[in-house]
Structures are given as structure tokens and as C-alpha cells.
XYZ file of C-alpha atoms in Angstrom:
410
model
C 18.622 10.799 11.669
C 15.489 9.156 13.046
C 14.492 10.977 16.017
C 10.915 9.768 17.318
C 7.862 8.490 16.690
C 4.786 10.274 16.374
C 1.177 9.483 16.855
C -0.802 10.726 14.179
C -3.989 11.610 16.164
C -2.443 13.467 19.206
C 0.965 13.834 17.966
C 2.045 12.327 21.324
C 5.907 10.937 20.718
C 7.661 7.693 21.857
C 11.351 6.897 21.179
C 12.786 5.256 18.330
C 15.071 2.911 19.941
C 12.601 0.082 20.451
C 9.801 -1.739 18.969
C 6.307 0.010 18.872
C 3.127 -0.822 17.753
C 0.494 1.811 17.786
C -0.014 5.045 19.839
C -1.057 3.070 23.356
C -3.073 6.534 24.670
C -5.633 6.189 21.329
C -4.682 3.739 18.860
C -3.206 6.423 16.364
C -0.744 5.074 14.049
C 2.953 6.228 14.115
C 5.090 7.568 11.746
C 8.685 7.681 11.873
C 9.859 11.435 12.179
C 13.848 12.605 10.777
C 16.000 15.530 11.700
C 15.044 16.628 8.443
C 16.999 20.054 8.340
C 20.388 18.079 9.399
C 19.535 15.801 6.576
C 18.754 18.709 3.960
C 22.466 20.265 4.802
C 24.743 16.743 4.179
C 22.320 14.925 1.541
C 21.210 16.819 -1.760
C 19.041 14.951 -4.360
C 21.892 15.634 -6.447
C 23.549 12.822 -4.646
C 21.285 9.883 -5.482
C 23.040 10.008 -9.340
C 25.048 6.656 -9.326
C 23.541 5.014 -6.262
C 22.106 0.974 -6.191
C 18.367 1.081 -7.639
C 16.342 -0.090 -5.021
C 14.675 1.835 -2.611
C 17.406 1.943 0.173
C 19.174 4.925 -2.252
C 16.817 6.888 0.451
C 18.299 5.738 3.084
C 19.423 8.879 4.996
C 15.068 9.267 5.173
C 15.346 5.446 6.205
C 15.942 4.496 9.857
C 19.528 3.294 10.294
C 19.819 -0.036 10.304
C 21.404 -3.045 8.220
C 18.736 -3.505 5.379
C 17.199 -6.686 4.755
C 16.827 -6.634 1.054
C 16.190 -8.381 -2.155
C 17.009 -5.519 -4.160
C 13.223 -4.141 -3.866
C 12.561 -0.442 -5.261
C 13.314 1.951 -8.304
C 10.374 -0.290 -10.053
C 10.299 1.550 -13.631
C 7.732 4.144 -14.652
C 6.259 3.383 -17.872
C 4.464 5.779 -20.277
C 1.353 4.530 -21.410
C 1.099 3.808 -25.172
C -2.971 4.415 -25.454
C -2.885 7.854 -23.120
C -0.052 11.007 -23.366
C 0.884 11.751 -20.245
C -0.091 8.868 -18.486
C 2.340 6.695 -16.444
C 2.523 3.138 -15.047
C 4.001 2.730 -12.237
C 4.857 -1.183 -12.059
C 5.442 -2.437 -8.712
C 5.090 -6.313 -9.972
C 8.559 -6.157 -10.906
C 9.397 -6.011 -7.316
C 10.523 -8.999 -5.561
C 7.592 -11.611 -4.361
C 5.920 -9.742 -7.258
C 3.878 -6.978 -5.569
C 4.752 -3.706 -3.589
C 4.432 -5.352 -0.389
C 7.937 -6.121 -0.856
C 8.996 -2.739 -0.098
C 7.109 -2.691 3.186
C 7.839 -5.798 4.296
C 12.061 -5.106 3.513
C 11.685 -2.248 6.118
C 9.603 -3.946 8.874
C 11.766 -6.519 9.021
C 14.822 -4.403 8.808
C 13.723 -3.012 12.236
C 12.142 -6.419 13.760
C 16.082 -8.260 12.884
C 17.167 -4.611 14.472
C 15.503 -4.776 17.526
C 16.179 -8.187 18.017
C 12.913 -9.612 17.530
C 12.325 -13.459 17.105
C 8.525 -14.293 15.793
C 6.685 -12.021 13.107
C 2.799 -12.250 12.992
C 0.868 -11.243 10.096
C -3.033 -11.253 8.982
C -2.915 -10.698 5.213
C -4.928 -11.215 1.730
C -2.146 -12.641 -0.022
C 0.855 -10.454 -1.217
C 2.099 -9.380 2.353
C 2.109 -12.859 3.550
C 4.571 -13.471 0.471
C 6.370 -10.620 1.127
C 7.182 -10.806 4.899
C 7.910 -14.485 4.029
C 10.205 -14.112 1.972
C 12.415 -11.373 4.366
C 11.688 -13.166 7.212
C 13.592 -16.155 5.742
C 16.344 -13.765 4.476
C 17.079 -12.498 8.147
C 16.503 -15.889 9.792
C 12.797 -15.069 11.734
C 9.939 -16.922 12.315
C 7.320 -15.751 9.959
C 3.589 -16.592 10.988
C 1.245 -15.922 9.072
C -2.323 -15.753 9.042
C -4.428 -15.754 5.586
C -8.054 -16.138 4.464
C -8.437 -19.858 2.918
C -9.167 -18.595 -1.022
C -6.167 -16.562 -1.129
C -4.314 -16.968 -4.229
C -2.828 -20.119 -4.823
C 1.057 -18.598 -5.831
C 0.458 -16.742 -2.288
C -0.223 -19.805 -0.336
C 2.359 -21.796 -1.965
C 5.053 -19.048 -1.762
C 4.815 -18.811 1.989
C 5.216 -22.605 1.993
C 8.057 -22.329 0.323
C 9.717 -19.906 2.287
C 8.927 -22.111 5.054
C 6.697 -19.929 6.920
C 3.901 -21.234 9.774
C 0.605 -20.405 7.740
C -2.745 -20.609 9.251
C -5.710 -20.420 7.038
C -8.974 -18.908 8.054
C -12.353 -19.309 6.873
C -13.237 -15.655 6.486
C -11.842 -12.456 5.181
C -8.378 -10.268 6.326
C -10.624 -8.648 9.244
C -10.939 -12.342 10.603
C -7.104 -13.295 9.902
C -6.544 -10.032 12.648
C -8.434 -10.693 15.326
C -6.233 -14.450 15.299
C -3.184 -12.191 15.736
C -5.424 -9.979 18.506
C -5.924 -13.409 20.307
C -2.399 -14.470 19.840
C -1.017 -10.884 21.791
C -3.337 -11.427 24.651
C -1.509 -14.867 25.054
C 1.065 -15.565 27.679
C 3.732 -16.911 25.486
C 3.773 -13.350 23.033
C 6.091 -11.027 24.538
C 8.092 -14.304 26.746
C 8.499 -15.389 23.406
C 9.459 -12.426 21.369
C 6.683 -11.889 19.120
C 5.210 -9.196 17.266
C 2.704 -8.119 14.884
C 3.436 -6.421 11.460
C 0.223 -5.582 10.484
C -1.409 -3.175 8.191
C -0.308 0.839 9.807
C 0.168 -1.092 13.201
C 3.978 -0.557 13.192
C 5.169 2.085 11.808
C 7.894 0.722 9.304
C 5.996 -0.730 6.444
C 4.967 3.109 5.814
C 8.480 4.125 5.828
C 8.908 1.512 3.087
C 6.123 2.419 1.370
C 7.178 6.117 1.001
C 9.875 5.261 -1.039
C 7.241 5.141 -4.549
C 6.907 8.731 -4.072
C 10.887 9.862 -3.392
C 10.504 7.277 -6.904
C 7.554 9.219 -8.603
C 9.370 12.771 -7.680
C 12.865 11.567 -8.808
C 11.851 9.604 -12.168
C 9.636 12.487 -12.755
C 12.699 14.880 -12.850
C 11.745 16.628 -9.500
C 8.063 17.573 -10.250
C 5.481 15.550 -9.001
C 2.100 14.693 -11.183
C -1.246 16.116 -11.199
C -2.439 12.909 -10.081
C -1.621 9.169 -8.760
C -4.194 6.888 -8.543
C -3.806 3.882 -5.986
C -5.413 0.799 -5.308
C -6.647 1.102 -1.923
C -6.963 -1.844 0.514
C -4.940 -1.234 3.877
C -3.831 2.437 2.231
C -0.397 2.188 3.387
C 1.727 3.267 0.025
C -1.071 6.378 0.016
C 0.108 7.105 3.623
C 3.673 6.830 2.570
C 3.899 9.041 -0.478
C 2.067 11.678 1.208
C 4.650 11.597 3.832
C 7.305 11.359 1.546
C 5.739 14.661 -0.342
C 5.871 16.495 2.756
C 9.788 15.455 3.523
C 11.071 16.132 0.056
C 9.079 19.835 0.130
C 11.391 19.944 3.994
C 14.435 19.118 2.233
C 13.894 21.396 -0.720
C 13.503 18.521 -3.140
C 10.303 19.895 -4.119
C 7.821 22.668 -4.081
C 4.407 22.733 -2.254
C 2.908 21.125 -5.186
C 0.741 18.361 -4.450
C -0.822 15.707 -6.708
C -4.650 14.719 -6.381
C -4.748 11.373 -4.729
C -6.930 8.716 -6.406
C -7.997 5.731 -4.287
C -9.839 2.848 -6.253
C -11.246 0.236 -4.431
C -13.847 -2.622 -5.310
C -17.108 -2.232 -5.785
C -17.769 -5.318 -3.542
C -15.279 -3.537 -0.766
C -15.494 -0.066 -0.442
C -15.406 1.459 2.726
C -12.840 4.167 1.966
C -15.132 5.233 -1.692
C -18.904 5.294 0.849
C -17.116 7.200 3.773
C -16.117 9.299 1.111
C -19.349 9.627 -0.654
C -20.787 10.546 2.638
C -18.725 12.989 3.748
C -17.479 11.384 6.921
C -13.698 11.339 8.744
C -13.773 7.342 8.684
C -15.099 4.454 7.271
C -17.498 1.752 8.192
C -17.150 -1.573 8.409
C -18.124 -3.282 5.244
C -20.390 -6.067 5.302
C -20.366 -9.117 2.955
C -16.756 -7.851 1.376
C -16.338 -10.181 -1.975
C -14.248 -9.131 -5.286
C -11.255 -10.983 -7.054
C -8.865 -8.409 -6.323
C -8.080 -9.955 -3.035
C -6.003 -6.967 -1.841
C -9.232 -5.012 -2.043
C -10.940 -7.058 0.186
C -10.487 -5.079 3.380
C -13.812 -4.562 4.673
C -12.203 -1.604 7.054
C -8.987 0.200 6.920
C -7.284 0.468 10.384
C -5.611 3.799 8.546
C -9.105 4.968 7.093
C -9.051 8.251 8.981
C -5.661 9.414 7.646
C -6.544 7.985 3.759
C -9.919 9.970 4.089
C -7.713 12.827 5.093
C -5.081 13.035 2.017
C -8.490 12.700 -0.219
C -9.302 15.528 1.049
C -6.250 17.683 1.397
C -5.095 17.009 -2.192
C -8.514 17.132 -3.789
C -8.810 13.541 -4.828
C -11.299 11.271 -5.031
C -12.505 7.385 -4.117
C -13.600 5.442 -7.023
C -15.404 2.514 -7.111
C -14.893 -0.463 -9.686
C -16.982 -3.734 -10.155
C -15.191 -7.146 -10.642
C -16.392 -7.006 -14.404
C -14.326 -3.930 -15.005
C -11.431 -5.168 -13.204
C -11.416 -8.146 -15.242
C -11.568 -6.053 -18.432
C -9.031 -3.761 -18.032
C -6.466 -6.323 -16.434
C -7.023 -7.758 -20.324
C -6.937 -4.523 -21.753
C -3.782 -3.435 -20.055
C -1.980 -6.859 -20.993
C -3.007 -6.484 -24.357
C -2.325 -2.638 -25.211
C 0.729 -1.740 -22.781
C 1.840 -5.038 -22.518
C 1.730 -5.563 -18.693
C 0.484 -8.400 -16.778
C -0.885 -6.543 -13.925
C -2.217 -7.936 -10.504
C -6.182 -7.229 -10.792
C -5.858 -4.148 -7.952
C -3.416 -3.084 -10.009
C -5.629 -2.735 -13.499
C -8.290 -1.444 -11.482
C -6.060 2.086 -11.391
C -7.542 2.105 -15.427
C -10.862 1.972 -14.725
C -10.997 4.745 -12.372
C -8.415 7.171 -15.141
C -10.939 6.085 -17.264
C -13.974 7.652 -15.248
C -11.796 10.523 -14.113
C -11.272 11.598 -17.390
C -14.523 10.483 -18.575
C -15.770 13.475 -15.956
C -13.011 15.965 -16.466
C -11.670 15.589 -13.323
C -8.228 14.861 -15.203
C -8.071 16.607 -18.369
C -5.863 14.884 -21.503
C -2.581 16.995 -20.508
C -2.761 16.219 -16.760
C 0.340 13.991 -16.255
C -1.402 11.002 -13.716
C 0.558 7.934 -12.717
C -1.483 5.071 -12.525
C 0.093 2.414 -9.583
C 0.054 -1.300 -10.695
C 0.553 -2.877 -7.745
C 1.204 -6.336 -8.540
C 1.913 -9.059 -10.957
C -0.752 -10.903 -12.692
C 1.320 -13.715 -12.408
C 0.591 -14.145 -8.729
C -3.477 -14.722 -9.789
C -3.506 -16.810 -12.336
C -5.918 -19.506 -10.690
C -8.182 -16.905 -9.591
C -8.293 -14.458 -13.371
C -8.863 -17.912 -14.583
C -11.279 -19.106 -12.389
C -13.262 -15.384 -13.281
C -12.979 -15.910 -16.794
C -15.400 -18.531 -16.547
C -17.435 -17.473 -13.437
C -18.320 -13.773 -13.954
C -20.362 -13.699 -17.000
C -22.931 -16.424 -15.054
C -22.429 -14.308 -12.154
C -23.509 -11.043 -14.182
C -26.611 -12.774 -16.328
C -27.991 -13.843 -12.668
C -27.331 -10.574 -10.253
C -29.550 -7.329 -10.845
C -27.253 -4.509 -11.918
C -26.348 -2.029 -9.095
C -28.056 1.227 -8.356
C -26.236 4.389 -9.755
C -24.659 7.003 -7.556
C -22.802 10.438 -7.789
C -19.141 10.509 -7.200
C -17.687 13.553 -7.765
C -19.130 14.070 -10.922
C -19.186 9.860 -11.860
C -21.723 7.763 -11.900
C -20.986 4.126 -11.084
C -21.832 1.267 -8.990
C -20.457 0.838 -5.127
């Protein structure tokens, strides 16, 4: 049921029958588009009951083709055992450990589709793992590109998976202008490669959308008051917004719409300043440093659609420092009893400042997005442990600004 592709800046379509990168009149990113109504008269919600729990249960709002999968999706939703009404949404119980699992499954569905040979990839850490680890399922070349302090478990994974890794001395933005280099080569299209980044195929979003079809279903049909995501490349934001507006299509679900949270670092924010500021797209962000590596993209090639859903759902950007981070990825272990990735805990300390302002009052159901496991950092939590409380005595504490009714550091 996959009829085009559809740039999201001038809505300009391009057929679905072969691989595409982004929109080639102005760099808008595509999203896959379905003969919904066709769909909403031969597949009822009703008809998930019973089906495998992973996220190709969606599949007639999946493109058709033979999935490569490790059994990714239909992560649980746990309720919170400090706040009522609060969920956890754990994506570290995906495969490779993170949500980038359920991106990567669908990218390289399409890539093994379409025949393609040699997947390129700049990454902080988990979607190197990820695309990996499905590239070696379908028998591709993954290459793939990664700053040099990466997590260890993400440079070792890839390794393992036997994938052609090439660090860089510098952050994610660096890692993508390799790949740039690489597709102005001779031997790229001769040799059948092509580049899985970040929003610039559309596929990974598709994947993506699945956590909210997940939110909506596990949620009996009615979708939250609020989700809060970490926000680095923005792509599961993109996805469950889509997803929102295809379920409302097939009748899944009202026009209801949840406010969408994005935290980011405090040491990476473009998406939380551009947002402070008022403006349709972000800046790029000098000197990027925090420990949640996934955070550590200094500009979103998405930014103009993530400012967007902030502002058509009435959301917010939140900022978090490192020292935060750090504390609630404790806190969470030792209260609800998950290990989450540090992006992941940072979800608490913005719930924690939303409700803190009343943005969220104490019935508001929110689900709170960890995206991660912990166990994929343990060299750099425990490298923290010992480095952030010199770090703190020595830096000068950063000036306070209004978000939405918060004050915090960028």
C-alpha cells in the first residue's frame, strides 16, 4: 500500500520503487506516504490481537518487503513506581540494546529490497550497532563512520558484526561530511553504495513510527497527554507524529494529540535554543560535549520538522546538564529498577521540571522514552562517576534562563 514519497518542504513526490535519499529540488526529507483509506477498509486494529510482538505487526503501514528482523518492537511500557500515571517506555530491551534497532530493521529492509550492496553510516554509537548488526543479517557491507570516544560496547559491537569502521577525531557532524566525501567519489553509485543517515532516507522514520502505533495500542487506543523524547537526530519524534496522523486516517484514533517533549543536553542543544528563540530551525552548535553521546548532535538535519511538532502539539525543549543526567540514570536504576542509556534517564529530568512548572499536572498520563540500555555505557557512566564532580568544583555554574515557565541551564 505504499504509494510515493513525499518531500516534506514542497510536498513534491517521487516513486517508491527505488532508492531515494532526500528531496533533490531542496533537501526536504521524505516520508513514505500509504493508500491509507484502502488500508482502513481490509485492516482494523482489531486485527493486531494474536500477531508476533515486534514492530512488523504494522506491517500493512510498513512498505512491502521481506523484513530483516531480530524480533525488534512491542518494547514493554512500564508504569513508574515513584509517579501515577507515568510510563516508561523501554526501548533498551530492543535488540543491539537501543531503539535504533527499529530504524535500522526498516532501512535495511528496503536497501536488501532494492538490491543495494554497501551501507554508509555517520553515527554516535547506537546506530552504528544497529545497522551492523542487520547489515550482517541480510549479507551487506556495513560502513560505518563514528567519532573516536564513542562507547566502547558500540565500537566493539560493530567489530563484531564485522563491519568496516572508521573512527574520526571529532563529533557525528564530522563522521557526515566523510560519508558527503565518500558520495562525491567515483566508485559510490558503480559500486552500489548508499547512505542511511539520520532523516536522509526515508525508512528509518517508517521504523521509528512504530513506538507510537506501540504507545496508542498498549495505551488501549488513547494516546497520552505527553511523551517526552530524547532528542539527538529527532527521528522517533518524526515518526510518532506521523504515525498519530495515520492511526487518526484509519480511525484508530481521535484528533487527540499528546504534547511532545524533546530533552536534549545542556552541552548540545540546538533544538532547546532554536526553541527558546522562537525560530523555524536550529543553529549549529559549537563546542557540543555531554556523556549522553546520542545527544551530541550539534545540528539536526530534521530540526525544522522537530521545531514544528513542538509547536503544533504544544510541547516544549528542555535542557539537562551532564550532572543531572548522571543522577537520574542512578535514580531510575535504583527506584524503577531500569538500567537506562544516559539519553534515556535524561526523559526524568525534564518530567521532573515539567511538573515542577505545571506544565504536566500529577494526573496527566506522560510516557517517558528510555531509549537505550545502560549496559551499552558502562565505560563512559564509569568514567563520569569519577570525572564530573572535579569537572563541577572547577567550571562556573551556568547562567539561568526561561523555558516555558523553567529555569535551567542550556
Amino acid at each position: 500500500m505504499l504509494t510515493h514519497l513525499e518531500c516534506t518542504r514542497c510536498e513534491e513526490r517521487y516513486p517508491a520503487d527505488r532508492p531515494q535519499s532526500v528531496c533533490p529540488k531542496d533537501g526536504g526529507v521524505l516520508y513514505a506516504r500509504y493508500d491509507l483509506l484502502t488500508i482502513k477498509r481490509t485492516f482494523s486494529s482489531a486485527r493486531l490481537a494474536g500477531r508476533a510482538p515486534t514492530m512488523w505487526r504494522y506491517d500493512a503501514v510498513l512498505p512491502e518487503a521481506d523484513p530483516v528482523s531480530a524480533g525488534e518492537g512491542f518494547t514493554p511500557m512500564l508504569a513508574s513506581r515513584e509517579y501515577p500515571n507515568v510510563f516508561i517506555k523501554d526501548e533498551g530491551l530492543n535488540p543491539t540494546g537501543s531503539f535504533k534497532a527499529r530504524g535500522l530493521s526498516a532501512a535495511v529492509t528496503m536497501a536488501r529490497h532494492f538490491g543495494l550492496k554497501k551501507l554508509a553510516i555517520p553515527s554516535a554509537g547506537n546506530a552504528a550497532g544497529a545497522l551492523a548488526a542487520y547489515a550482517a543479517i541480510a549479507g551487506l557491507e556495513a560502513h560505518i563512520f563514528m567519532p573516536k570516544d564513542v562507547p566502547a560496547a558500540n565500537r566493539i559491537e560493530c567489530d563484531y558484526y564485522s563491519a568496516h569502521v572508521t573512527l574520526i577525531d571529532g563529533l557525528i557532524s564530522d563522521c557526515a561530511r566523510k560519508v558527503a566525501e565518500l558520495k562525491n567519489s567515483d566508485v559510490w553509485e558503480k559500486d552500489g553504495w548508499f547512505d542511511v543517515s539520520t532523516t536522509k532516507e526515508p525508512y528509518r522514520v517508517e521504523g521509528k513510527k512504530t513506538m507510537g502505533y506501540e504507545v496508542a495500542e498498549q495505551l488501549g487506543w488513547k494516546l497520552p497527554a505527553g511523551i517526552i523524547y530524547p532528542t539527538g537526530g529527532g527521528v522517533g519524534l518524526l515518526g510518532m507524529w506521523k504515525a498519530f496522523d495515520e492511526m487518526e486516517t484509519l480511525g484508530w484514533i481521535g484528533s487527540e494529540r499528546p504534547k511532545m517533549i524533546a530533552i536534549q543536553s545542556a552541552g548540545c542543544a540546538p533544538i532547546v535554543k532554536a526553541w527558546d528563540e522562537g525560530k523555524l530551525v536550529a543553529e549549529m552548535w559549537s563546542n557540543a560535549s555531554t556523556l549522553a553521546s546520542g545527544l551530541r548532535v550539534p545540528k539536526p538535519y530534521a530540526d525544522y520538522l522537530i521545531l514544528d511538532i513542538l509547536k503544533q502539539s504544544k510541547g516544549a525543549a528542555i535542557g539537562a546538564t551532564d550532572e543531572e543526567i548522571l543522577e537520574a540514570t542512578r535514580h531510575w536504576a535504583k527506584v524503577e529498577g531500569i538500567f537506562a542509556a544516559p539519553e534515556g534517564a535524561a526523559c526524568l529530568v525534564a518530567y521532573r521540571k515539567l511538573r515542577a512548572s505545571g506544565f504536566f499536572k500529577p494526573d496527566d498520563t506522560v510516557v517517558l522514552f528510555n531509549t537505550g540500555s545502560g549496559l551499552k555505557y558502562l565505560d563512559v557512566l564509569d568514567t563520569a562517576k569519577a570525572i564530573l564532580p572535579v569537572k563541577l568544583a572547577r567550571s562556573a555554574k551556568p547562567a539561568a534562563r526561561q523555558i516555558g515557565g523553567i529555569i535551567g541551564p542550556y
